[in-house]
PDB file of C-alpha atoms in Angstrom:
ATOM      1  CA  MET A  12      43.291 -58.888 -21.531  1.00  0.00           C
ATOM      2  CA  LYS A  13      44.309 -62.560 -21.515  1.00  0.00           C
ATOM      3  CA  ASP A  14      47.008 -62.094 -18.868  1.00  0.00           C
ATOM      4  CA  ARG A  15      44.689 -60.060 -16.672  1.00  0.00           C
ATOM      5  CA  LEU A  16      41.996 -62.728 -16.932  1.00  0.00           C
ATOM      6  CA  TRP A  17      44.466 -65.485 -16.027  1.00  0.00           C
ATOM      7  CA  LYS A  18      45.560 -63.385 -13.037  1.00  0.00           C
ATOM      8  CA  ILE A  19      41.938 -63.244 -11.859  1.00  0.00           C
ATOM      9  CA  TYR A  20      41.763 -67.037 -12.095  1.00  0.00           C
ATOM     10  CA  GLU A  21      44.785 -67.529  -9.827  1.00  0.00           C
ATOM     11  CA  ASN A  22      43.587 -68.476  -6.338  1.00  0.00           C
ATOM     12  CA  TRP A  23      40.014 -67.840  -7.413  1.00  0.00           C
ATOM     13  CA  GLU A  24      38.576 -70.284  -4.888  1.00  0.00           C
ATOM     14  CA  ILE A  25      40.191 -68.458  -1.968  1.00  0.00           C
ATOM     15  CA  GLU A  26      39.120 -65.083  -3.349  1.00  0.00           C
ATOM     16  CA  LEU A  27      35.574 -66.302  -3.944  1.00  0.00           C
ATOM     17  CA  ASP A  28      35.378 -67.560  -0.349  1.00  0.00           C
ATOM     18  CA  LYS A  29      36.305 -64.073   0.832  1.00  0.00           C
ATOM     19  CA  ASN A  30      34.034 -62.222  -1.586  1.00  0.00           C
ATOM     20  CA  GLU A  31      31.055 -63.825  -3.305  1.00  0.00           C
ATOM     21  CA  TRP A  32      31.159 -61.015  -5.890  1.00  0.00           C
ATOM     22  CA  TYR A  33      34.823 -61.630  -6.695  1.00  0.00           C
ATOM     23  CA  PHE A  34      34.363 -62.397 -10.391  1.00  0.00           C
ATOM     24  CA  SER A  35      31.811 -59.661 -10.910  1.00  0.00           C
ATOM     25  CA  ASP A  36      34.083 -57.113  -9.229  1.00  0.00           C
ATOM     26  CA  CYS A  37      37.061 -58.252 -11.300  1.00  0.00           C
ATOM     27  CA  TYR A  38      35.091 -58.171 -14.536  1.00  0.00           C
ATOM     28  CA  ASP A  39      33.848 -54.675 -13.739  1.00  0.00           C
ATOM     29  CA  GLU A  40      37.430 -53.582 -13.232  1.00  0.00           C
ATOM     30  CA  LEU A  41      38.575 -55.267 -16.449  1.00  0.00           C
ATOM     31  CA  THR A  42      35.870 -53.656 -18.534  1.00  0.00           C
ATOM     32  CA  GLU A  43      35.876 -50.220 -16.955  1.00  0.00           C
ATOM     33  CA  ASN A  44      36.260 -47.642 -19.740  1.00  0.00           C
ATOM     34  CA  LEU A  45      36.478 -50.378 -22.379  1.00  0.00           C
ATOM     35  CA  SER A  46      35.267 -49.078 -25.739  1.00  0.00           C
ATOM     36  CA  SER A  47      33.117 -51.214 -27.994  1.00  0.00           C
ATOM     37  CA  SER A  48      35.984 -51.667 -30.458  1.00  0.00           C
ATOM     38  CA  ASP A  49      38.396 -52.620 -27.664  1.00  0.00           C
ATOM     39  CA  ALA A  50      35.857 -55.131 -26.375  1.00  0.00           C
ATOM     40  CA  TYR A  51      35.507 -56.639 -29.835  1.00  0.00           C
ATOM     41  CA  ASP A  52      39.288 -56.813 -30.141  1.00  0.00           C
ATOM     42  CA  ALA A  53      39.458 -58.608 -26.767  1.00  0.00           C
ATOM     43  CA  ILE A  54      37.260 -61.496 -27.920  1.00  0.00           C
ATOM     44  CA  PRO A  55      40.172 -63.657 -29.189  1.00  0.00           C
ATOM     45  CA  ALA A  56      41.958 -63.342 -25.846  1.00  0.00           C
ATOM     46  CA  VAL A  57      38.846 -64.425 -23.946  1.00  0.00           C
ATOM     47  CA  LEU A  58      38.347 -67.334 -26.335  1.00  0.00           C
ATOM     48  CA  ASP A  59      41.942 -68.423 -25.804  1.00  0.00           C
ATOM     49  CA  VAL A  60      41.375 -68.504 -22.052  1.00  0.00           C
ATOM     50  CA  LEU A  61      38.103 -70.397 -22.534  1.00  0.00           C
ATOM     51  CA  LEU A  62      39.869 -73.066 -24.540  1.00  0.00           C
ATOM     52  CA  HIS A  63      42.619 -73.506 -21.955  1.00  0.00           C
ATOM     53  CA  VAL A  64      40.881 -73.408 -18.562  1.00  0.00           C
ATOM     54  CA  LYS A  65      40.827 -76.757 -16.812  1.00  0.00           C
ATOM     55  CA  ASP A  66      37.921 -76.288 -14.410  1.00  0.00           C
ATOM     56  CA  THR A  67      34.200 -76.365 -15.184  1.00  0.00           C
ATOM     57  CA  TYR A  68      33.552 -73.399 -12.912  1.00  0.00           C
ATOM     58  CA  LEU A  69      36.122 -71.360 -14.832  1.00  0.00           C
ATOM     59  CA  VAL A  70      34.616 -72.465 -18.141  1.00  0.00           C
ATOM     60  CA  ASN A  71      31.347 -71.003 -16.910  1.00  0.00           C
ATOM     61  CA  GLU A  72      32.994 -67.826 -15.673  1.00  0.00           C
ATOM     62  CA  THR A  73      34.834 -67.345 -18.949  1.00  0.00           C
ATOM     63  CA  LEU A  74      31.614 -67.802 -20.911  1.00  0.00           C
ATOM     64  CA  ASP A  75      29.997 -65.208 -18.646  1.00  0.00           C
ATOM     65  CA  PHE A  76      32.859 -62.838 -19.331  1.00  0.00           C
ATOM     66  CA  LEU A  77      32.597 -63.499 -23.072  1.00  0.00           C
ATOM     67  CA  LEU A  78      28.933 -62.472 -22.893  1.00  0.00           C
ATOM     68  CA  ILE A  79      29.925 -59.303 -21.034  1.00  0.00           C
ATOM     69  CA  ILE A  80      32.553 -58.520 -23.663  1.00  0.00           C
ATOM     70  CA  TYR A  81      30.092 -59.080 -26.497  1.00  0.00           C
ATOM     71  CA  ASN A  82      27.546 -56.819 -24.793  1.00  0.00           C
ATOM     72  CA  ILE A  83      30.135 -54.071 -24.477  1.00  0.00           C
ATOM     73  CA  ALA A  84      31.183 -54.616 -28.094  1.00  0.00           C
ATOM     74  CA  ASP A  85      27.529 -53.968 -28.902  1.00  0.00           C
ATOM     75  CA  THR A  86      27.537 -56.092 -32.025  1.00  0.00           C
ATOM     76  CA  THR A  87      25.983 -59.223 -33.362  1.00  0.00           C
ATOM     77  CA  GLU A  88      28.933 -59.720 -35.695  1.00  0.00           C
ATOM     78  CA  VAL A  89      30.471 -63.121 -35.122  1.00  0.00           C
ATOM     79  CA  HIS A  90      34.169 -62.588 -34.541  1.00  0.00           C
ATOM     80  CA  PRO A  91      36.222 -64.567 -37.095  1.00  0.00           C
ATOM     81  CA  ILE A  92      38.207 -66.203 -34.278  1.00  0.00           C
ATOM     82  CA  LEU A  93      34.955 -67.379 -32.703  1.00  0.00           C
ATOM     83  CA  LEU A  94      33.999 -68.930 -36.028  1.00  0.00           C
ATOM     84  CA  ALA A  95      37.421 -70.536 -36.361  1.00  0.00           C
ATOM     85  CA  GLU A  96      37.256 -71.996 -32.843  1.00  0.00           C
ATOM     86  CA  TRP A  97      33.546 -72.898 -32.904  1.00  0.00           C
ATOM     87  CA  HIS A  98      34.005 -76.669 -33.059  1.00  0.00           C
ATOM     88  CA  GLU A  99      36.801 -76.603 -30.499  1.00  0.00           C
ATOM     89  CA  ILE A 100      34.624 -74.630 -28.085  1.00  0.00           C
ATOM     90  CA  ASN A 101      31.761 -77.084 -28.598  1.00  0.00           C
ATOM     91  CA  ARG A 102      34.154 -79.948 -27.897  1.00  0.00           C
ATOM     92  CA  LYS A 103      35.367 -78.195 -24.731  1.00  0.00           C
ATOM     93  CA  LEU A 104      31.778 -77.746 -23.540  1.00  0.00           C
ATOM     94  CA  GLU A 105      31.002 -81.397 -24.253  1.00  0.00           C
ATOM     95  CA  GLN A 106      33.997 -82.433 -22.132  1.00  0.00           C
ATOM     96  CA  MET A 107      33.786 -79.946 -19.284  1.00  0.00           C
ATOM     97  CA  GLY A 108      30.487 -78.147 -19.592  1.00  0.00           C
ATOM     98  CA  ASP A 109      27.453 -78.348 -17.387  1.00  0.00           C
ATOM     99  CA  SER A 110      23.924 -76.978 -17.619  1.00  0.00           C
ATOM    100  CA  PHE A 111      25.152 -73.468 -16.804  1.00  0.00           C
ATOM    101  CA  SER A 112      27.733 -73.445 -19.602  1.00  0.00           C
ATOM    102  CA  VAL A 113      25.216 -74.856 -22.077  1.00  0.00           C
ATOM    103  CA  SER A 114      22.791 -72.107 -21.114  1.00  0.00           C
ATOM    104  CA  ALA A 115      25.464 -69.388 -21.459  1.00  0.00           C
ATOM    105  CA  TRP A 116      26.581 -70.794 -24.816  1.00  0.00           C
ATOM    106  CA  ASP A 117      22.956 -70.850 -26.008  1.00  0.00           C
ATOM    107  CA  GLU A 118      22.548 -67.244 -24.862  1.00  0.00           C
ATOM    108  CA  LEU A 119      25.607 -66.201 -26.852  1.00  0.00           C
ATOM    109  CA  ARG A 120      24.382 -68.077 -29.921  1.00  0.00           C
ATOM    110  CA  GLN A 121      20.997 -66.354 -29.663  1.00  0.00           C
ATOM    111  CA  MET A 122      22.653 -62.976 -29.216  1.00  0.00           C
ATOM    112  CA  LEU A 123      24.736 -63.584 -32.331  1.00  0.00           C
ATOM    113  CA  ARG A 124      21.784 -65.110 -34.195  1.00  0.00           C
ATOM    114  CA  ILE A 125      23.559 -68.411 -34.766  1.00  0.00           C
ATOM    115  CA  THR A 126      21.297 -71.419 -35.145  1.00  0.00           C
TER     116      THR A 126
END
């Protein structure tokens, strides 16, 4: 999952100029036929990408994809890797986040019932 997500992020600006639904289309392809357990197992890979992207737009996109993955996983269980990386993710959002990423992060926290 991680390699496929990084591949999507290559030349994303060019692809987005050509297709405004680029990320949505790619995410649909990535998650097609993904079981709930496979989605849950993919969470660490998505978190790894989130912690390593260097662009605010991609932070936002990765948070969006994390929400998609959690919805497919159909659980409110907080993945242990998410717990382990919680402070690092917060630090990343403080450095690179914007109002969109804060909103997406809040949505995930509400979904997972984290206060």
